[in-house]
Amino acid sequence: MTTDHDTLLALVDSRMRRGISRETPAARIEQSPGIVRQSGPESVWNGIVWSDLDPTGADAVIAEQVRHYAGLGQDFEWTVYGHDRPADLGERLTAAGFTPEEPETLMVAELGDLTRRMADTAEPAGIELREVTDEAGVAQVVAVHEEAFGTDGTRLGRRILAQLTESPDTLKVHLAIAHHEGREVPVCASRMELYPGTGFAGLWGGGTLAAWRGRGVYRALVAHRARIAAGLGYEYLRVDASDQSRPILERLGFAVLTTMTPYQYEHRARG
């Protein structure tokens, strides 16, 4: 294994973007020149996972993707990485009607090194880490997500439930439960995607309720998921980090590889 920046970034591109596997049996991975996308019903993530476009034909390819997802009646996302071509891809997407979201930072850690660094990390006093496997647990995950991030989690809940039902070996979902004043209070929700054959697992979510931040809950969930992934034989852990989680992850030894900006296209909002 290696921690070389360029090699790690190339591994992400080849294994997790160009070589991505479908999320559930309902999803389709489709490849065309310069594009890899996932398509399917609302229960799966619809969007462009990899692109490498020539500037002269980029606008036509963008328009074709819009038509493709319009034909499915699905909103979709185009995730632009900092090294994707052309360099002005984000501006072209905005001109085509996409809406950019807050940039994130792609970070990767070697699991062997990470688990050694976090060997002594345990959940804070009064916190229990609990795996989610059923609809009631997913509802709690959605509620925490909505309060922590201030966004609607309805579609996320459908995706989680579909994946747990159809491809349970590719997803681990956890709640941090606080035992507080005689009650059980979900205070943080997290997911770990497992990508068989790639060597990578991915951390998602991790939103913690405001009153419980700064207590080590997020760190404990990172350590917990890292141990699970290492035990399953994965080599690397990736995170699309927000500005809030990036400093924590850097202290744990995650390497910064590049930026990522999701661009959303909403057909329904256009009537």
Coordinates of C-alpha atoms in Angstrom, one line a residue:
M1 CA 0.0 0.0 0.0
T2 CA 1.0 3.6 -0.5
T3 CA 0.3 7.0 0.8
D4 CA 1.6 8.8 -2.2
H5 CA -0.9 11.6 -3.1
D6 CA -1.0 11.0 -6.9
T7 CA -1.2 7.3 -6.6
L8 CA -4.0 7.4 -4.1
L9 CA -5.9 9.8 -6.3
A10 CA -5.4 7.5 -9.3
L11 CA -6.7 4.6 -7.3
V12 CA -9.9 6.5 -6.4
D13 CA -10.4 7.4 -10.0
S14 CA -9.8 3.9 -11.4
R15 CA -11.5 1.8 -8.7
M16 CA -14.2 4.1 -7.3
R17 CA -15.2 6.2 -10.2
R18 CA -14.5 4.6 -13.5
G19 CA -14.8 1.1 -12.0
I20 CA -17.8 1.8 -9.7
S21 CA -20.2 -1.0 -9.0
R22 CA -24.0 -0.4 -8.9
E23 CA -25.5 0.6 -5.6
T24 CA -28.3 -2.0 -5.6
P25 CA -29.7 -4.4 -8.1
A26 CA -32.2 -1.7 -9.2
A27 CA -29.3 0.6 -10.3
R28 CA -27.5 0.6 -13.6
I29 CA -23.9 1.7 -14.3
E30 CA -23.6 3.1 -17.8
Q31 CA -20.4 4.1 -19.6
S32 CA -20.0 6.3 -22.7
P33 CA -16.9 8.2 -24.0
G34 CA -15.7 10.4 -21.1
I35 CA -18.6 9.6 -18.8
V36 CA -19.6 7.0 -16.1
R37 CA -23.0 7.4 -14.6
Q38 CA -25.4 5.6 -12.3
S39 CA -29.1 5.6 -13.2
G40 CA -32.2 4.0 -11.7
P41 CA -35.3 4.7 -9.7
E42 CA -35.6 7.3 -6.9
S43 CA -34.4 4.7 -4.4
V44 CA -30.8 4.9 -5.8
W45 CA -28.4 7.8 -6.2
N46 CA -28.7 9.1 -9.8
G47 CA -25.7 11.0 -11.2
I48 CA -22.3 11.3 -12.9
V49 CA -19.5 9.6 -10.9
W50 CA -16.6 10.2 -13.4
S51 CA -16.0 12.4 -16.3
D52 CA -13.1 13.4 -18.5
L53 CA -14.3 15.7 -21.3
D54 CA -12.7 17.5 -24.2
P55 CA -13.5 21.2 -24.0
T56 CA -14.9 21.3 -27.6
G57 CA -17.5 18.7 -26.9
A58 CA -18.2 19.1 -23.2
D59 CA -21.4 21.2 -23.5
A60 CA -22.9 18.6 -25.9
V61 CA -22.1 15.8 -23.4
I62 CA -23.6 17.8 -20.5
A63 CA -26.8 18.4 -22.6
E64 CA -27.0 14.7 -23.3
Q65 CA -26.9 13.8 -19.6
V66 CA -29.7 16.3 -18.9
R67 CA -31.8 14.6 -21.5
H68 CA -31.0 11.2 -20.3
Y69 CA -32.2 11.8 -16.7
A70 CA -35.1 13.9 -17.9
G71 CA -36.2 10.8 -19.8
L72 CA -36.1 8.9 -16.5
G73 CA -37.9 11.6 -14.7
Q74 CA -35.0 11.8 -12.2
D75 CA -33.1 14.7 -10.6
F76 CA -29.4 13.9 -10.7
E77 CA -26.0 15.0 -9.4
W78 CA -22.7 15.7 -11.2
T79 CA -19.9 15.5 -8.7
V80 CA -16.9 17.5 -10.0
Y81 CA -13.5 16.7 -8.6
G82 CA -10.8 19.3 -8.6
H83 CA -8.7 17.6 -11.3
D84 CA -11.6 16.8 -13.7
R85 CA -11.4 18.2 -17.2
P86 CA -12.2 20.6 -18.6
A87 CA -11.0 23.0 -15.9
D88 CA -14.1 25.1 -16.3
L89 CA -16.5 22.2 -16.0
G90 CA -18.2 23.7 -13.0
E91 CA -18.9 26.9 -14.8
R92 CA -20.3 25.0 -17.8
L93 CA -22.6 23.0 -15.5
T94 CA -23.9 26.2 -13.9
A95 CA -24.6 27.7 -17.3
A96 CA -26.5 24.5 -18.2
G97 CA -28.8 25.0 -15.2
F98 CA -27.1 23.0 -12.4
T99 CA -26.9 24.4 -8.9
P100 CA -23.6 24.0 -7.0
E101 CA -23.5 22.9 -3.4
E102 CA -20.9 23.5 -0.8
P103 CA -17.5 22.1 -1.8
E104 CA -16.1 19.1 0.1
T105 CA -12.6 17.6 0.5
L106 CA -11.8 14.1 -0.6
M107 CA -9.7 12.5 2.1
V108 CA -8.2 9.0 2.3
A109 CA -6.5 7.0 5.0
E110 CA -4.8 3.6 5.1
L111 CA -6.8 1.4 7.4
G112 CA -3.9 -0.3 8.9
D113 CA -2.3 3.0 10.0
L114 CA -5.7 4.5 11.0
T115 CA -6.7 1.6 13.2
R116 CA -3.3 1.7 15.0
R117 CA -3.7 5.5 15.6
M118 CA -7.2 5.0 16.9
A119 CA -6.7 1.8 18.9
D120 CA -7.5 3.5 22.2
T121 CA -10.5 5.4 20.9
A122 CA -13.7 4.5 22.6
E123 CA -17.2 5.9 22.7
P124 CA -17.6 8.8 25.3
A125 CA -19.2 8.0 28.6
G126 CA -23.0 7.6 28.3
I127 CA -22.8 6.9 24.5
E128 CA -23.7 3.6 22.9
L129 CA -22.9 2.8 19.3
R130 CA -25.8 0.8 17.7
E131 CA -26.0 -0.8 14.3
V132 CA -29.2 0.0 12.3
T133 CA -30.9 -2.8 10.4
D134 CA -34.6 -2.0 10.3
E135 CA -37.1 0.6 9.2
A136 CA -37.4 2.1 12.7
G137 CA -33.7 2.6 13.0
V138 CA -33.6 4.2 9.5
A139 CA -36.3 6.6 10.6
Q140 CA -34.1 7.6 13.6
V141 CA -31.1 8.1 11.2
V142 CA -33.2 10.4 9.0
A143 CA -34.4 12.4 12.0
V144 CA -30.8 13.0 13.2
H145 CA -29.7 13.8 9.7
E146 CA -32.4 16.4 9.3
E147 CA -31.6 18.1 12.6
A148 CA -27.9 18.0 12.2
F149 CA -27.7 19.2 8.6
G150 CA -30.9 21.1 8.3
T151 CA -31.9 19.3 5.1
D152 CA -34.8 17.0 4.1
G153 CA -33.8 13.4 4.6
T154 CA -36.8 11.7 3.0
R155 CA -34.9 10.5 -0.1
L156 CA -31.9 9.5 1.9
G157 CA -34.1 7.3 4.1
R158 CA -35.5 5.6 1.1
R159 CA -32.0 4.9 -0.3
I160 CA -30.7 3.6 3.0
L161 CA -33.7 1.3 3.4
A162 CA -33.5 0.0 -0.2
Q163 CA -29.8 -0.7 0.1
L164 CA -30.2 -2.5 3.5
T165 CA -32.9 -4.6 2.0
E166 CA -31.4 -5.3 -1.4
S167 CA -27.7 -5.2 -0.8
P168 CA -27.1 -5.4 2.9
D169 CA -23.4 -6.5 2.5
T170 CA -22.5 -3.1 1.0
L171 CA -23.8 -0.8 3.8
K172 CA -23.3 -0.4 7.5
V173 CA -25.4 2.1 9.3
H174 CA -24.9 3.2 12.9
L175 CA -26.5 5.5 15.5
A176 CA -24.8 7.0 18.5
I177 CA -27.3 6.8 21.3
A178 CA -27.0 9.0 24.4
H179 CA -28.4 7.6 27.6
H180 CA -29.5 10.9 29.0
E181 CA -31.8 11.6 32.0
G182 CA -33.3 8.1 31.8
R183 CA -33.9 8.3 28.0
E184 CA -32.3 7.0 24.9
V185 CA -31.5 9.9 22.6
P186 CA -30.0 9.4 19.1
V187 CA -27.4 12.1 18.8
C188 CA -25.3 11.1 15.7
A189 CA -26.0 9.0 12.6
S190 CA -23.4 7.6 10.2
R191 CA -23.1 5.2 7.2
M192 CA -20.3 3.2 5.8
E193 CA -20.4 2.1 2.1
L194 CA -18.5 -1.0 1.3
Y195 CA -17.2 -1.3 -2.3
P196 CA -16.2 -5.0 -2.9
G197 CA -13.2 -5.5 -5.1
T198 CA -11.9 -1.9 -4.8
G199 CA -10.1 -2.1 -1.4
F200 CA -12.1 1.0 -0.4
A201 CA -14.8 1.7 2.1
G202 CA -16.4 5.1 2.4
L203 CA -17.7 7.1 5.4
W204 CA -20.8 9.2 5.0
G205 CA -23.1 11.2 7.3
G206 CA -21.6 11.6 10.8
G207 CA -23.9 14.5 11.5
T208 CA -24.0 15.2 15.3
L209 CA -26.7 17.1 17.0
A210 CA -25.4 20.6 18.0
A211 CA -25.7 20.0 21.8
W212 CA -23.5 16.9 21.5
R213 CA -20.7 18.2 19.3
G214 CA -17.1 18.5 20.7
R215 CA -17.5 15.4 22.9
G216 CA -15.8 12.8 20.7
V217 CA -18.9 11.2 19.3
Y218 CA -17.9 11.6 15.7
R219 CA -14.4 10.5 16.4
A220 CA -15.7 7.3 18.1
L221 CA -17.9 6.5 15.1
V222 CA -14.9 6.9 12.7
A223 CA -12.9 4.5 14.8
H224 CA -15.7 2.0 15.1
R225 CA -16.3 2.0 11.3
A226 CA -12.6 1.8 10.6
R227 CA -12.3 -1.4 12.8
I228 CA -15.2 -3.0 10.9
A229 CA -13.7 -2.2 7.5
A230 CA -10.3 -3.4 8.5
G231 CA -11.8 -6.6 9.8
L232 CA -13.5 -7.2 6.5
G233 CA -10.2 -6.8 4.7
Y234 CA -10.5 -3.3 3.2
E235 CA -7.3 -1.3 2.8
Y236 CA -8.4 2.3 2.5
L237 CA -11.1 4.5 4.0
R238 CA -12.4 7.6 2.1
V239 CA -14.4 10.5 3.3
D240 CA -16.0 13.4 1.4
A241 CA -15.3 15.8 4.3
S242 CA -17.1 19.0 5.2
D243 CA -15.3 22.0 6.7
Q244 CA -16.4 20.8 10.1
S245 CA -15.1 17.2 9.8
R246 CA -11.9 17.9 7.8
P247 CA -9.8 19.2 10.8
I248 CA -10.8 16.1 12.9
L249 CA -9.9 13.8 10.1
E250 CA -6.6 15.5 9.4
R251 CA -5.6 15.0 13.0
L252 CA -6.4 11.3 12.6
G253 CA -4.0 11.0 9.6
F254 CA -6.4 11.3 6.6
A255 CA -4.6 12.7 3.6
V256 CA -6.2 15.5 1.6
L257 CA -6.4 14.5 -2.1
T258 CA -8.6 17.0 -3.9
T259 CA -11.8 19.1 -3.7
M260 CA -15.3 17.8 -4.7
T261 CA -18.3 19.9 -5.6
P262 CA -21.7 18.4 -6.1
Y263 CA -23.8 20.1 -8.8
Q264 CA -27.5 19.3 -8.7
Y265 CA -30.0 19.3 -11.6
E266 CA -33.6 19.3 -10.6
H267 CA -36.0 18.5 -13.4
R268 CA -39.1 18.7 -11.1
A269 CA -38.2 22.2 -10.0
R270 CA -38.4 23.2 -13.7
G271 CA -42.0 22.1 -14.0

